[in-house]
JSON list of C-alpha atoms in Angstrom, two decimals:
[
{"chain": "A", "resi": 1, "resn": "MET", "atom": "CA", "xyz": [-0.33, -14.43, 9.88]},
{"chain": "A", "resi": 2, "resn": "THR", "atom": "CA", "xyz": [-2.42, -12.71, 7.23]},
{"chain": "A", "resi": 3, "resn": "GLU", "atom": "CA", "xyz": [-4.70, -14.84, 5.07]},
{"chain": "A", "resi": 4, "resn": "PRO", "atom": "CA", "xyz": [-3.40, -15.23, 1.49]},
{"chain": "A", "resi": 5, "resn": "LEU", "atom": "CA", "xyz": [-5.07, -12.94, -1.04]},
{"chain": "A", "resi": 6, "resn": "ARG", "atom": "CA", "xyz": [-5.39, -12.98, -4.83]},
{"chain": "A", "resi": 7, "resn": "LEU", "atom": "CA", "xyz": [-4.91, -9.64, -6.65]},
{"chain": "A", "resi": 8, "resn": "LEU", "atom": "CA", "xyz": [-6.50, -9.48, -10.11]},
{"chain": "A", "resi": 9, "resn": "CYS", "atom": "CA", "xyz": [-4.74, -6.82, -12.22]},
{"chain": "A", "resi": 10, "resn": "PHE", "atom": "CA", "xyz": [-6.28, -5.28, -15.36]},
{"chain": "A", "resi": 11, "resn": "PRO", "atom": "CA", "xyz": [-4.26, -3.32, -17.96]},
{"chain": "A", "resi": 12, "resn": "TYR", "atom": "CA", "xyz": [-4.91, 0.03, -19.60]},
{"chain": "A", "resi": 13, "resn": "ALA", "atom": "CA", "xyz": [-5.98, 0.34, -23.26]},
{"chain": "A", "resi": 14, "resn": "GLY", "atom": "CA", "xyz": [-3.23, -1.01, -25.46]},
{"chain": "A", "resi": 15, "resn": "GLY", "atom": "CA", "xyz": [-1.40, -2.39, -22.43]},
{"chain": "A", "resi": 16, "resn": "ASN", "atom": "CA", "xyz": [-0.09, -5.82, -21.55]},
{"chain": "A", "resi": 17, "resn": "ALA", "atom": "CA", "xyz": [-1.26, -7.27, -18.25]},
{"chain": "A", "resi": 18, "resn": "GLN", "atom": "CA", "xyz": [2.04, -9.13, -17.89]},
{"chain": "A", "resi": 19, "resn": "THR", "atom": "CA", "xyz": [3.64, -5.84, -16.82]},
{"chain": "A", "resi": 20, "resn": "TYR", "atom": "CA", "xyz": [2.12, -6.53, -13.40]},
{"chain": "A", "resi": 21, "resn": "VAL", "atom": "CA", "xyz": [4.36, -9.57, -12.97]},
{"chain": "A", "resi": 22, "resn": "ARG", "atom": "CA", "xyz": [7.14, -7.23, -11.78]},
{"chain": "A", "resi": 23, "resn": "TRP", "atom": "CA", "xyz": [4.90, -6.22, -8.85]},
{"chain": "A", "resi": 24, "resn": "ARG", "atom": "CA", "xyz": [5.43, -9.64, -7.29]},
{"chain": "A", "resi": 25, "resn": "ARG", "atom": "CA", "xyz": [8.82, -8.73, -5.88]},
{"chain": "A", "resi": 26, "resn": "HIS", "atom": "CA", "xyz": [7.35, -5.60, -4.25]},
{"chain": "A", "resi": 27, "resn": "LEU", "atom": "CA", "xyz": [4.35, -7.27, -2.64]},
{"chain": "A", "resi": 28, "resn": "ALA", "atom": "CA", "xyz": [4.16, -9.64, 0.32]},
{"chain": "A", "resi": 29, "resn": "PRO", "atom": "CA", "xyz": [4.48, -13.34, -0.57]},
{"chain": "A", "resi": 30, "resn": "ASP", "atom": "CA", "xyz": [0.91, -13.96, 0.60]},
{"chain": "A", "resi": 31, "resn": "ILE", "atom": "CA", "xyz": [-0.40, -11.73, -2.23]},
{"chain": "A", "resi": 32, "resn": "GLU", "atom": "CA", "xyz": [-0.81, -13.65, -5.48]},
{"chain": "A", "resi": 33, "resn": "VAL", "atom": "CA", "xyz": [-0.59, -11.25, -8.44]},
{"chain": "A", "resi": 34, "resn": "CYS", "atom": "CA", "xyz": [-2.85, -12.45, -11.28]},
{"chain": "A", "resi": 35, "resn": "PRO", "atom": "CA", "xyz": [-2.48, -10.47, -14.53]},
{"chain": "A", "resi": 36, "resn": "MET", "atom": "CA", "xyz": [-5.88, -10.40, -16.26]},
{"chain": "A", "resi": 37, "resn": "GLN", "atom": "CA", "xyz": [-4.82, -10.40, -19.90]},
{"chain": "A", "resi": 38, "resn": "LEU", "atom": "CA", "xyz": [-7.42, -9.29, -22.44]},
{"chain": "A", "resi": 39, "resn": "PRO", "atom": "CA", "xyz": [-8.10, -11.20, -25.67]},
{"chain": "A", "resi": 40, "resn": "GLY", "atom": "CA", "xyz": [-5.80, -10.01, -28.45]},
{"chain": "A", "resi": 41, "resn": "HIS", "atom": "CA", "xyz": [-3.07, -8.87, -26.04]},
{"chain": "A", "resi": 42, "resn": "GLY", "atom": "CA", "xyz": [0.24, -10.39, -25.00]},
{"chain": "A", "resi": 43, "resn": "GLU", "atom": "CA", "xyz": [0.13, -14.17, -24.82]},
{"chain": "A", "resi": 44, "resn": "ARG", "atom": "CA", "xyz": [-3.48, -13.98, -26.11]},
{"chain": "A", "resi": 45, "resn": "ILE", "atom": "CA", "xyz": [-2.46, -12.13, -29.30]},
{"chain": "A", "resi": 46, "resn": "GLY", "atom": "CA", "xyz": [-3.92, -14.93, -31.44]},
{"chain": "A", "resi": 47, "resn": "GLU", "atom": "CA", "xyz": [-7.45, -14.33, -30.13]},
{"chain": "A", "resi": 48, "resn": "PRO", "atom": "CA", "xyz": [-9.77, -11.72, -31.64]},
{"chain": "A", "resi": 49, "resn": "PRO", "atom": "CA", "xyz": [-9.80, -8.58, -29.48]},
{"chain": "A", "resi": 50, "resn": "ARG", "atom": "CA", "xyz": [-13.15, -7.65, -27.94]},
{"chain": "A", "resi": 51, "resn": "HIS", "atom": "CA", "xyz": [-14.64, -4.17, -28.25]},
{"chain": "A", "resi": 52, "resn": "ARG", "atom": "CA", "xyz": [-18.15, -4.82, -26.91]},
{"chain": "A", "resi": 53, "resn": "TRP", "atom": "CA", "xyz": [-18.61, -4.70, -23.14]},
{"chain": "A", "resi": 54, "resn": "ASP", "atom": "CA", "xyz": [-20.86, -7.76, -23.14]},
{"chain": "A", "resi": 55, "resn": "ASP", "atom": "CA", "xyz": [-18.01, -9.74, -24.74]},
{"chain": "A", "resi": 56, "resn": "LEU", "atom": "CA", "xyz": [-15.37, -8.33, -22.38]},
{"chain": "A", "resi": 57, "resn": "LEU", "atom": "CA", "xyz": [-17.49, -9.19, -19.35]},
{"chain": "A", "resi": 58, "resn": "ALA", "atom": "CA", "xyz": [-18.15, -12.67, -20.72]},
{"chain": "A", "resi": 59, "resn": "ASP", "atom": "CA", "xyz": [-14.39, -13.15, -20.95]},
{"chain": "A", "resi": 60, "resn": "ILE", "atom": "CA", "xyz": [-13.99, -11.97, -17.35]},
{"chain": "A", "resi": 61, "resn": "ARG", "atom": "CA", "xyz": [-16.64, -14.44, -16.21]},
{"chain": "A", "resi": 62, "resn": "THR", "atom": "CA", "xyz": [-14.72, -17.25, -17.89]},
{"chain": "A", "resi": 63, "resn": "ARG", "atom": "CA", "xyz": [-11.44, -16.12, -16.29]},
{"chain": "A", "resi": 64, "resn": "LEU", "atom": "CA", "xyz": [-13.09, -16.13, -12.86]},
{"chain": "A", "resi": 65, "resn": "THR", "atom": "CA", "xyz": [-13.81, -19.85, -13.13]},
{"chain": "A", "resi": 66, "resn": "GLY", "atom": "CA", "xyz": [-11.84, -21.60, -10.42]},
{"chain": "A", "resi": 67, "resn": "LEU", "atom": "CA", "xyz": [-11.08, -18.38, -8.54]},
{"chain": "A", "resi": 68, "resn": "THR", "atom": "CA", "xyz": [-14.34, -18.11, -6.65]},
{"chain": "A", "resi": 69, "resn": "THR", "atom": "CA", "xyz": [-14.85, -21.39, -4.79]},
{"chain": "A", "resi": 70, "resn": "PRO", "atom": "CA", "xyz": [-15.86, -20.97, -1.12]},
{"chain": "A", "resi": 71, "resn": "GLU", "atom": "CA", "xyz": [-12.55, -22.34, 0.16]},
{"chain": "A", "resi": 72, "resn": "ASP", "atom": "CA", "xyz": [-10.49, -20.10, -2.14]},
{"chain": "A", "resi": 73, "resn": "ARG", "atom": "CA", "xyz": [-8.57, -17.02, -1.01]},
{"chain": "A", "resi": 74, "resn": "PRO", "atom": "CA", "xyz": [-10.07, -13.51, -0.87]},
{"chain": "A", "resi": 75, "resn": "ILE", "atom": "CA", "xyz": [-9.89, -11.38, -4.00]},
{"chain": "A", "resi": 76, "resn": "ALA", "atom": "CA", "xyz": [-8.78, -7.78, -4.49]},
{"chain": "A", "resi": 77, "resn": "LEU", "atom": "CA", "xyz": [-8.77, -5.97, -7.83]},
{"chain": "A", "resi": 78, "resn": "PHE", "atom": "CA", "xyz": [-6.57, -3.33, -9.45]},
{"chain": "A", "resi": 79, "resn": "GLY", "atom": "CA", "xyz": [-6.91, -1.61, -12.82]},
{"chain": "A", "resi": 80, "resn": "HIS", "atom": "CA", "xyz": [-5.52, 1.46, -14.53]},
{"chain": "A", "resi": 81, "resn": "SER", "atom": "CA", "xyz": [-7.49, 3.58, -17.03]},
{"chain": "A", "resi": 82, "resn": "LEU", "atom": "CA", "xyz": [-9.62, 1.13, -19.06]},
{"chain": "A", "resi": 83, "resn": "GLY", "atom": "CA", "xyz": [-8.45, -1.45, -16.52]},
{"chain": "A", "resi": 84, "resn": "ALA", "atom": "CA", "xyz": [-10.15, 0.53, -13.75]},
{"chain": "A", "resi": 85, "resn": "LEU", "atom": "CA", "xyz": [-13.51, 0.06, -15.47]},
{"chain": "A", "resi": 86, "resn": "LEU", "atom": "CA", "xyz": [-12.78, -3.63, -16.00]},
{"chain": "A", "resi": 87, "resn": "ALA", "atom": "CA", "xyz": [-11.82, -4.07, -12.34]},
{"chain": "A", "resi": 88, "resn": "PHE", "atom": "CA", "xyz": [-15.00, -2.26, -11.25]},
{"chain": "A", "resi": 89, "resn": "GLU", "atom": "CA", "xyz": [-17.22, -4.42, -13.44]},
{"chain": "A", "resi": 90, "resn": "CYS", "atom": "CA", "xyz": [-15.40, -7.55, -12.29]},
{"chain": "A", "resi": 91, "resn": "ALA", "atom": "CA", "xyz": [-16.04, -6.52, -8.67]},
{"chain": "A", "resi": 92, "resn": "ARG", "atom": "CA", "xyz": [-19.74, -6.18, -9.42]},
{"chain": "A", "resi": 93, "resn": "ILE", "atom": "CA", "xyz": [-19.78, -9.62, -11.07]},
{"chain": "A", "resi": 94, "resn": "LEU", "atom": "CA", "xyz": [-18.17, -11.11, -7.97]},
{"chain": "A", "resi": 95, "resn": "VAL", "atom": "CA", "xyz": [-20.88, -9.57, -5.78]},
{"chain": "A", "resi": 96, "resn": "SER", "atom": "CA", "xyz": [-23.93, -10.24, -7.94]},
{"chain": "A", "resi": 97, "resn": "GLU", "atom": "CA", "xyz": [-23.03, -13.67, -9.35]},
{"chain": "A", "resi": 98, "resn": "HIS", "atom": "CA", "xyz": [-20.75, -15.22, -6.73]},
{"chain": "A", "resi": 99, "resn": "GLY", "atom": "CA", "xyz": [-21.83, -13.55, -3.50]},
{"chain": "A", "resi": 100, "resn": "ILE", "atom": "CA", "xyz": [-18.26, -12.39, -2.89]},
{"chain": "A", "resi": 101, "resn": "GLN", "atom": "CA", "xyz": [-17.45, -8.88, -1.75]},
{"chain": "A", "resi": 102, "resn": "PRO", "atom": "CA", "xyz": [-13.87, -8.07, -2.80]},
{"chain": "A", "resi": 103, "resn": "ALA", "atom": "CA", "xyz": [-11.33, -7.40, -0.09]},
{"chain": "A", "resi": 104, "resn": "ARG", "atom": "CA", "xyz": [-10.56, -4.08, -1.84]},
{"chain": "A", "resi": 105, "resn": "LEU", "atom": "CA", "xyz": [-11.03, -2.39, -5.20]},
{"chain": "A", "resi": 106, "resn": "LEU", "atom": "CA", "xyz": [-8.13, -0.23, -6.37]},
{"chain": "A", "resi": 107, "resn": "VAL", "atom": "CA", "xyz": [-8.89, 2.00, -9.38]},
{"chain": "A", "resi": 108, "resn": "SER", "atom": "CA", "xyz": [-6.25, 4.11, -11.06]},
{"chain": "A", "resi": 109, "resn": "GLY", "atom": "CA", "xyz": [-6.10, 6.83, -13.68]},
{"chain": "A", "resi": 110, "resn": "HIS", "atom": "CA", "xyz": [-9.80, 6.94, -14.61]},
{"chain": "A", "resi": 111, "resn": "ARG", "atom": "CA", "xyz": [-12.73, 9.17, -13.79]},
{"chain": "A", "resi": 112, "resn": "ALA", "atom": "CA", "xyz": [-15.55, 7.60, -11.78]},
{"chain": "A", "resi": 113, "resn": "PRO", "atom": "CA", "xyz": [-17.71, 5.41, -14.03]},
{"chain": "A", "resi": 114, "resn": "HIS", "atom": "CA", "xyz": [-20.85, 7.54, -13.76]},
{"chain": "A", "resi": 115, "resn": "LEU", "atom": "CA", "xyz": [-19.09, 10.64, -15.15]},
{"chain": "A", "resi": 116, "resn": "PRO", "atom": "CA", "xyz": [-19.37, 11.44, -18.87]},
{"chain": "A", "resi": 117, "resn": "LEU", "atom": "CA", "xyz": [-16.53, 11.16, -21.36]},
{"chain": "A", "resi": 118, "resn": "ARG", "atom": "CA", "xyz": [-14.75, 14.50, -21.85]},
{"chain": "A", "resi": 119, "resn": "GLU", "atom": "CA", "xyz": [-12.16, 13.61, -24.47]},
{"chain": "A", "resi": 120, "resn": "GLU", "atom": "CA", "xyz": [-12.74, 13.57, -28.21]},
{"chain": "A", "resi": 121, "resn": "THR", "atom": "CA", "xyz": [-13.46, 10.02, -29.38]},
{"chain": "A", "resi": 122, "resn": "LEU", "atom": "CA", "xyz": [-10.99, 8.31, -31.70]},
{"chain": "A", "resi": 123, "resn": "HIS", "atom": "CA", "xyz": [-12.22, 4.76, -32.23]},
{"chain": "A", "resi": 124, "resn": "HIS", "atom": "CA", "xyz": [-14.34, 5.61, -35.31]},
{"chain": "A", "resi": 125, "resn": "LEU", "atom": "CA", "xyz": [-11.53, 7.34, -37.25]},
{"chain": "A", "resi": 126, "resn": "PRO", "atom": "CA", "xyz": [-9.87, 5.82, -40.35]},
{"chain": "A", "resi": 127, "resn": "ASP", "atom": "CA", "xyz": [-6.78, 3.74, -39.58]},
{"chain": "A", "resi": 128, "resn": "THR", "atom": "CA", "xyz": [-4.12, 6.31, -40.44]},
{"chain": "A", "resi": 129, "resn": "GLU", "atom": "CA", "xyz": [-5.84, 9.15, -38.61]},
{"chain": "A", "resi": 130, "resn": "PHE", "atom": "CA", "xyz": [-6.64, 6.90, -35.65]},
{"chain": "A", "resi": 131, "resn": "LEU", "atom": "CA", "xyz": [-2.99, 5.95, -35.21]},
{"chain": "A", "resi": 132, "resn": "THR", "atom": "CA", "xyz": [-1.81, 9.53, -35.70]},
{"chain": "A", "resi": 133, "resn": "ARG", "atom": "CA", "xyz": [-4.21, 10.94, -33.11]},
{"chain": "A", "resi": 134, "resn": "LEU", "atom": "CA", "xyz": [-3.51, 8.10, -30.72]},
{"chain": "A", "resi": 135, "resn": "SER", "atom": "CA", "xyz": [0.22, 8.74, -31.01]},
{"chain": "A", "resi": 136, "resn": "GLU", "atom": "CA", "xyz": [-0.43, 12.26, -29.71]},
{"chain": "A", "resi": 137, "resn": "ARG", "atom": "CA", "xyz": [-1.84, 10.73, -26.53]},
{"chain": "A", "resi": 138, "resn": "SER", "atom": "CA", "xyz": [0.36, 7.67, -26.08]},
{"chain": "A", "resi": 139, "resn": "ARG", "atom": "CA", "xyz": [4.12, 7.80, -25.65]},
{"chain": "A", "resi": 140, "resn": "THR", "atom": "CA", "xyz": [4.19, 4.02, -26.06]},
{"chain": "A", "resi": 141, "resn": "LEU", "atom": "CA", "xyz": [2.71, 4.21, -29.54]},
{"chain": "A", "resi": 142, "resn": "ARG", "atom": "CA", "xyz": [4.99, 7.11, -30.47]},
{"chain": "A", "resi": 143, "resn": "ALA", "atom": "CA", "xyz": [7.94, 4.85, -29.70]},
{"chain": "A", "resi": 144, "resn": "LEU", "atom": "CA", "xyz": [6.65, 2.14, -32.05]},
{"chain": "A", "resi": 145, "resn": "THR", "atom": "CA", "xyz": [7.80, 3.43, -35.43]},
{"chain": "A", "resi": 146, "resn": "ASP", "atom": "CA", "xyz": [7.73, 0.13, -37.35]},
{"chain": "A", "resi": 147, "resn": "PRO", "atom": "CA", "xyz": [4.71, 0.40, -39.72]},
{"chain": "A", "resi": 148, "resn": "GLU", "atom": "CA", "xyz": [4.18, -3.37, -39.80]},
{"chain": "A", "resi": 149, "resn": "PHE", "atom": "CA", "xyz": [4.16, -3.64, -36.02]},
{"chain": "A", "resi": 150, "resn": "ARG", "atom": "CA", "xyz": [1.69, -0.75, -35.80]},
{"chain": "A", "resi": 151, "resn": "LYS", "atom": "CA", "xyz": [-0.52, -2.54, -38.31]},
{"chain": "A", "resi": 152, "resn": "LEU", "atom": "CA", "xyz": [-0.36, -5.69, -36.17]},
{"chain": "A", "resi": 153, "resn": "LEU", "atom": "CA", "xyz": [-1.44, -3.74, -33.08]},
{"chain": "A", "resi": 154, "resn": "LEU", "atom": "CA", "xyz": [-4.22, -1.80, -34.81]},
{"chain": "A", "resi": 155, "resn": "PRO", "atom": "CA", "xyz": [-7.13, -4.24, -34.19]},
{"chain": "A", "resi": 156, "resn": "MET", "atom": "CA", "xyz": [-6.24, -4.50, -30.50]},
{"chain": "A", "resi": 157, "resn": "LEU", "atom": "CA", "xyz": [-5.87, -0.74, -30.08]},
{"chain": "A", "resi": 158, "resn": "ARG", "atom": "CA", "xyz": [-9.11, 0.01, -31.89]},
{"chain": "A", "resi": 159, "resn": "ALA", "atom": "CA", "xyz": [-10.97, -2.57, -29.80]},
{"chain": "A", "resi": 160, "resn": "ASP", "atom": "CA", "xyz": [-9.59, -1.17, -26.54]},
{"chain": "A", "resi": 161, "resn": "PHE", "atom": "CA", "xyz": [-10.44, 2.41, -27.40]},
{"chain": "A", "resi": 162, "resn": "THR", "atom": "CA", "xyz": [-13.88, 1.45, -28.66]},
{"chain": "A", "resi": 163, "resn": "ALA", "atom": "CA", "xyz": [-14.57, -0.21, -25.31]},
{"chain": "A", "resi": 164, "resn": "SER", "atom": "CA", "xyz": [-13.14, 2.72, -23.36]},
{"chain": "A", "resi": 165, "resn": "GLU", "atom": "CA", "xyz": [-15.02, 5.38, -25.32]},
{"chain": "A", "resi": 166, "resn": "THR", "atom": "CA", "xyz": [-18.39, 3.59, -25.44]},
{"chain": "A", "resi": 167, "resn": "TYR", "atom": "CA", "xyz": [-18.59, 2.51, -21.79]},
{"chain": "A", "resi": 168, "resn": "ALA", "atom": "CA", "xyz": [-21.90, 3.31, -20.11]},
{"chain": "A", "resi": 169, "resn": "ILE", "atom": "CA", "xyz": [-22.55, 2.30, -16.53]},
{"chain": "A", "resi": 170, "resn": "ARG", "atom": "CA", "xyz": [-25.51, 0.01, -15.95]},
{"chain": "A", "resi": 171, "resn": "GLU", "atom": "CA", "xyz": [-27.53, -0.75, -12.87]},
{"chain": "A", "resi": 172, "resn": "GLY", "atom": "CA", "xyz": [-25.62, -3.05, -10.56]},
{"chain": "A", "resi": 173, "resn": "PRO", "atom": "CA", "xyz": [-24.96, -3.97, -6.95]},
{"chain": "A", "resi": 174, "resn": "THR", "atom": "CA", "xyz": [-23.52, -1.40, -4.58]},
{"chain": "A", "resi": 175, "resn": "LEU", "atom": "CA", "xyz": [-20.07, -2.32, -3.34]},
{"chain": "A", "resi": 176, "resn": "THR", "atom": "CA", "xyz": [-19.36, -2.34, 0.38]},
{"chain": "A", "resi": 177, "resn": "CYS", "atom": "CA", "xyz": [-15.65, -3.04, 0.09]},
{"chain": "A", "resi": 178, "resn": "PRO", "atom": "CA", "xyz": [-13.04, -0.31, 0.54]},
{"chain": "A", "resi": 179, "resn": "ILE", "atom": "CA", "xyz": [-12.14, 1.57, -2.64]},
{"chain": "A", "resi": 180, "resn": "THR", "atom": "CA", "xyz": [-8.73, 3.17, -3.12]},
{"chain": "A", "resi": 181, "resn": "ALA", "atom": "CA", "xyz": [-8.56, 5.56, -6.08]},
{"chain": "A", "resi": 182, "resn": "LEU", "atom": "CA", "xyz": [-5.13, 6.48, -7.44]},
{"chain": "A", "resi": 183, "resn": "GLY", "atom": "CA", "xyz": [-4.45, 9.44, -9.69]},
{"chain": "A", "resi": 184, "resn": "GLY", "atom": "CA", "xyz": [-1.64, 11.38, -11.31]},
{"chain": "A", "resi": 185, "resn": "GLU", "atom": "CA", "xyz": [-1.27, 14.97, -10.16]},
{"chain": "A", "resi": 186, "resn": "ARG", "atom": "CA", "xyz": [-0.87, 16.12, -13.79]},
{"chain": "A", "resi": 187, "resn": "ASP", "atom": "CA", "xyz": [-3.23, 13.62, -15.42]},
{"chain": "A", "resi": 188, "resn": "GLU", "atom": "CA", "xyz": [-5.40, 15.57, -17.87]},
{"chain": "A", "resi": 189, "resn": "ASP", "atom": "CA", "xyz": [-7.45, 12.45, -18.67]},
{"chain": "A", "resi": 190, "resn": "ALA", "atom": "CA", "xyz": [-8.61, 12.00, -15.08]},
{"chain": "A", "resi": 191, "resn": "THR", "atom": "CA", "xyz": [-8.53, 15.06, -12.83]},
{"chain": "A", "resi": 192, "resn": "PRO", "atom": "CA", "xyz": [-8.30, 14.69, -9.03]},
{"chain": "A", "resi": 193, "resn": "GLY", "atom": "CA", "xyz": [-11.98, 15.61, -8.71]},
{"chain": "A", "resi": 194, "resn": "GLU", "atom": "CA", "xyz": [-13.03, 13.02, -11.27]},
{"chain": "A", "resi": 195, "resn": "VAL", "atom": "CA", "xyz": [-10.95, 10.33, -9.55]},
{"chain": "A", "resi": 196, "resn": "ALA", "atom": "CA", "xyz": [-12.33, 11.32, -6.13]},
{"chain": "A", "resi": 197, "resn": "ALA", "atom": "CA", "xyz": [-15.86, 10.74, -7.46]},
{"chain": "A", "resi": 198, "resn": "TRP", "atom": "CA", "xyz": [-15.26, 6.97, -7.19]},
{"chain": "A", "resi": 199, "resn": "GLN", "atom": "CA", "xyz": [-16.34, 7.40, -3.57]},
{"chain": "A", "resi": 200, "resn": "ARG", "atom": "CA", "xyz": [-19.94, 7.26, -4.78]},
{"chain": "A", "resi": 201, "resn": "HIS", "atom": "CA", "xyz": [-19.57, 3.58, -5.69]},
{"chain": "A", "resi": 202, "resn": "THR", "atom": "CA", "xyz": [-19.05, 2.06, -2.26]},
{"chain": "A", "resi": 203, "resn": "THR", "atom": "CA", "xyz": [-20.70, 2.27, 1.13]},
{"chain": "A", "resi": 204, "resn": "GLY", "atom": "CA", "xyz": [-17.37, 1.27, 2.62]},
{"chain": "A", "resi": 205, "resn": "ARG", "atom": "CA", "xyz": [-14.18, 3.22, 3.22]},
{"chain": "A", "resi": 206, "resn": "PHE", "atom": "CA", "xyz": [-12.75, 5.39, 0.47]},
{"chain": "A", "resi": 207, "resn": "GLU", "atom": "CA", "xyz": [-9.28, 6.80, -0.02]},
{"chain": "A", "resi": 208, "resn": "LEU", "atom": "CA", "xyz": [-7.80, 9.04, -2.71]},
{"chain": "A", "resi": 209, "resn": "THR", "atom": "CA", "xyz": [-4.04, 8.74, -3.30]},
{"chain": "A", "resi": 210, "resn": "ALA", "atom": "CA", "xyz": [-2.12, 11.06, -5.63]},
{"chain": "A", "resi": 211, "resn": "PHE", "atom": "CA", "xyz": [1.18, 10.40, -7.39]},
{"chain": "A", "resi": 212, "resn": "PRO", "atom": "CA", "xyz": [3.48, 12.82, -9.20]},
{"chain": "A", "resi": 213, "resn": "GLY", "atom": "CA", "xyz": [3.16, 12.61, -12.96]},
{"chain": "A", "resi": 214, "resn": "ASP", "atom": "CA", "xyz": [0.66, 12.42, -15.79]},
{"chain": "A", "resi": 215, "resn": "HIS", "atom": "CA", "xyz": [-1.62, 9.63, -16.96]},
{"chain": "A", "resi": 216, "resn": "PHE", "atom": "CA", "xyz": [1.30, 7.21, -17.22]},
{"chain": "A", "resi": 217, "resn": "PHE", "atom": "CA", "xyz": [2.40, 7.51, -13.60]},
{"chain": "A", "resi": 218, "resn": "ILE", "atom": "CA", "xyz": [1.47, 3.81, -13.48]},
{"chain": "A", "resi": 219, "resn": "ASP", "atom": "CA", "xyz": [4.61, 3.14, -15.54]},
{"chain": "A", "resi": 220, "resn": "ASP", "atom": "CA", "xyz": [6.88, 5.99, -14.44]},
{"chain": "A", "resi": 221, "resn": "ALA", "atom": "CA", "xyz": [6.32, 5.37, -10.73]},
{"chain": "A", "resi": 222, "resn": "TRP", "atom": "CA", "xyz": [5.38, 1.71, -10.83]},
{"chain": "A", "resi": 223, "resn": "GLU", "atom": "CA", "xyz": [7.44, 0.78, -7.78]},
{"chain": "A", "resi": 224, "resn": "ALA", "atom": "CA", "xyz": [5.75, 3.47, -5.70]},
{"chain": "A", "resi": 225, "resn": "VAL", "atom": "CA", "xyz": [2.34, 2.36, -6.99]},
{"chain": "A", "resi": 226, "resn": "ALA", "atom": "CA", "xyz": [3.06, -1.29, -6.21]},
{"chain": "A", "resi": 227, "resn": "THR", "atom": "CA", "xyz": [4.24, -0.36, -2.72]},
{"chain": "A", "resi": 228, "resn": "ALA", "atom": "CA", "xyz": [1.10, 1.72, -2.11]},
{"chain": "A", "resi": 229, "resn": "VAL", "atom": "CA", "xyz": [-1.08, -1.16, -3.28]},
{"chain": "A", "resi": 230, "resn": "GLY", "atom": "CA", "xyz": [0.78, -3.57, -1.01]},
{"chain": "A", "resi": 231, "resn": "ASP", "atom": "CA", "xyz": [0.33, -1.25, 1.96]},
{"chain": "A", "resi": 232, "resn": "ARG", "atom": "CA", "xyz": [-3.44, -1.11, 1.40]},
{"chain": "A", "resi": 233, "resn": "LEU", "atom": "CA", "xyz": [-3.75, -4.86, 0.99]},
{"chain": "A", "resi": 234, "resn": "ARG", "atom": "CA", "xyz": [-1.74, -5.54, 4.13]},
{"chain": "A", "resi": 235, "resn": "VAL", "atom": "CA", "xyz": [-4.62, -4.13, 6.18]},
{"chain": "A", "resi": 236, "resn": "ARG", "atom": "CA", "xyz": [-7.40, -6.67, 5.75]},
{"chain": "A", "resi": 237, "resn": "ALA", "atom": "CA", "xyz": [-9.55, -8.95, 7.79]},
{"chain": "A", "resi": 238, "resn": "GLY", "atom": "CA", "xyz": [-8.34, -12.42, 8.53]},
{"chain": "A", "resi": 239, "resn": "SER", "atom": "CA", "xyz": [-11.50, -13.99, 7.09]},
{"chain": "A", "resi": 240, "resn": "ARG", "atom": "CA", "xyz": [-12.95, -13.97, 3.61]},
{"chain": "A", "resi": 241, "resn": "PRO", "atom": "CA", "xyz": [-15.12, -10.86, 3.08]},
{"chain": "A", "resi": 242, "resn": "ARG", "atom": "CA", "xyz": [-18.72, -11.56, 2.17]}
]
């Protein structure tokens, strides 16, 4: 019998981590799916959203309380787009501050963290222009036509895109856990080569997995993604990785 494992799941910019709840019926019962909701999102909508990385990482440290005791289950991490960076930084916190090497890091839809930003930045634009330009990138926002609802989401969206567009990798521990990088075959935001460059961030095994679709393959092919994640997590040691 495989040892139970906890899977921490981080959302993309503007996303709701609760979308990962549907993964539970596609994963083995010994995998506990833990949506890592960001402040200002979903059930945390009443909290101020965070745009500074120091604040986001402080929130992650708080969320890790109670998940990292020696007798607790191993931890794997998954994140898409901005969530990939959050999962990566969370993995480094686990190593440097808790002495825990994750069972696996799964990063999706984002270039490797040492690569420079290619896209034009949006977070500094005036509200109307910011929402207009963001709508050109996000089908989800295009579908939200209610002006009042858009206004409600604006602080969260601006915070997420500020974090995404201002990220700069810092010195940190080298991971030894396996990394699986997932990418969309037609994703213009993260090309196959940029996704493959995640290999640089572990001394362990690395795997690149491609899915049909663009940047939002995480939604369009979510069942296939969840199945692929479950397959990778099924192959793990019976003891807690250190």
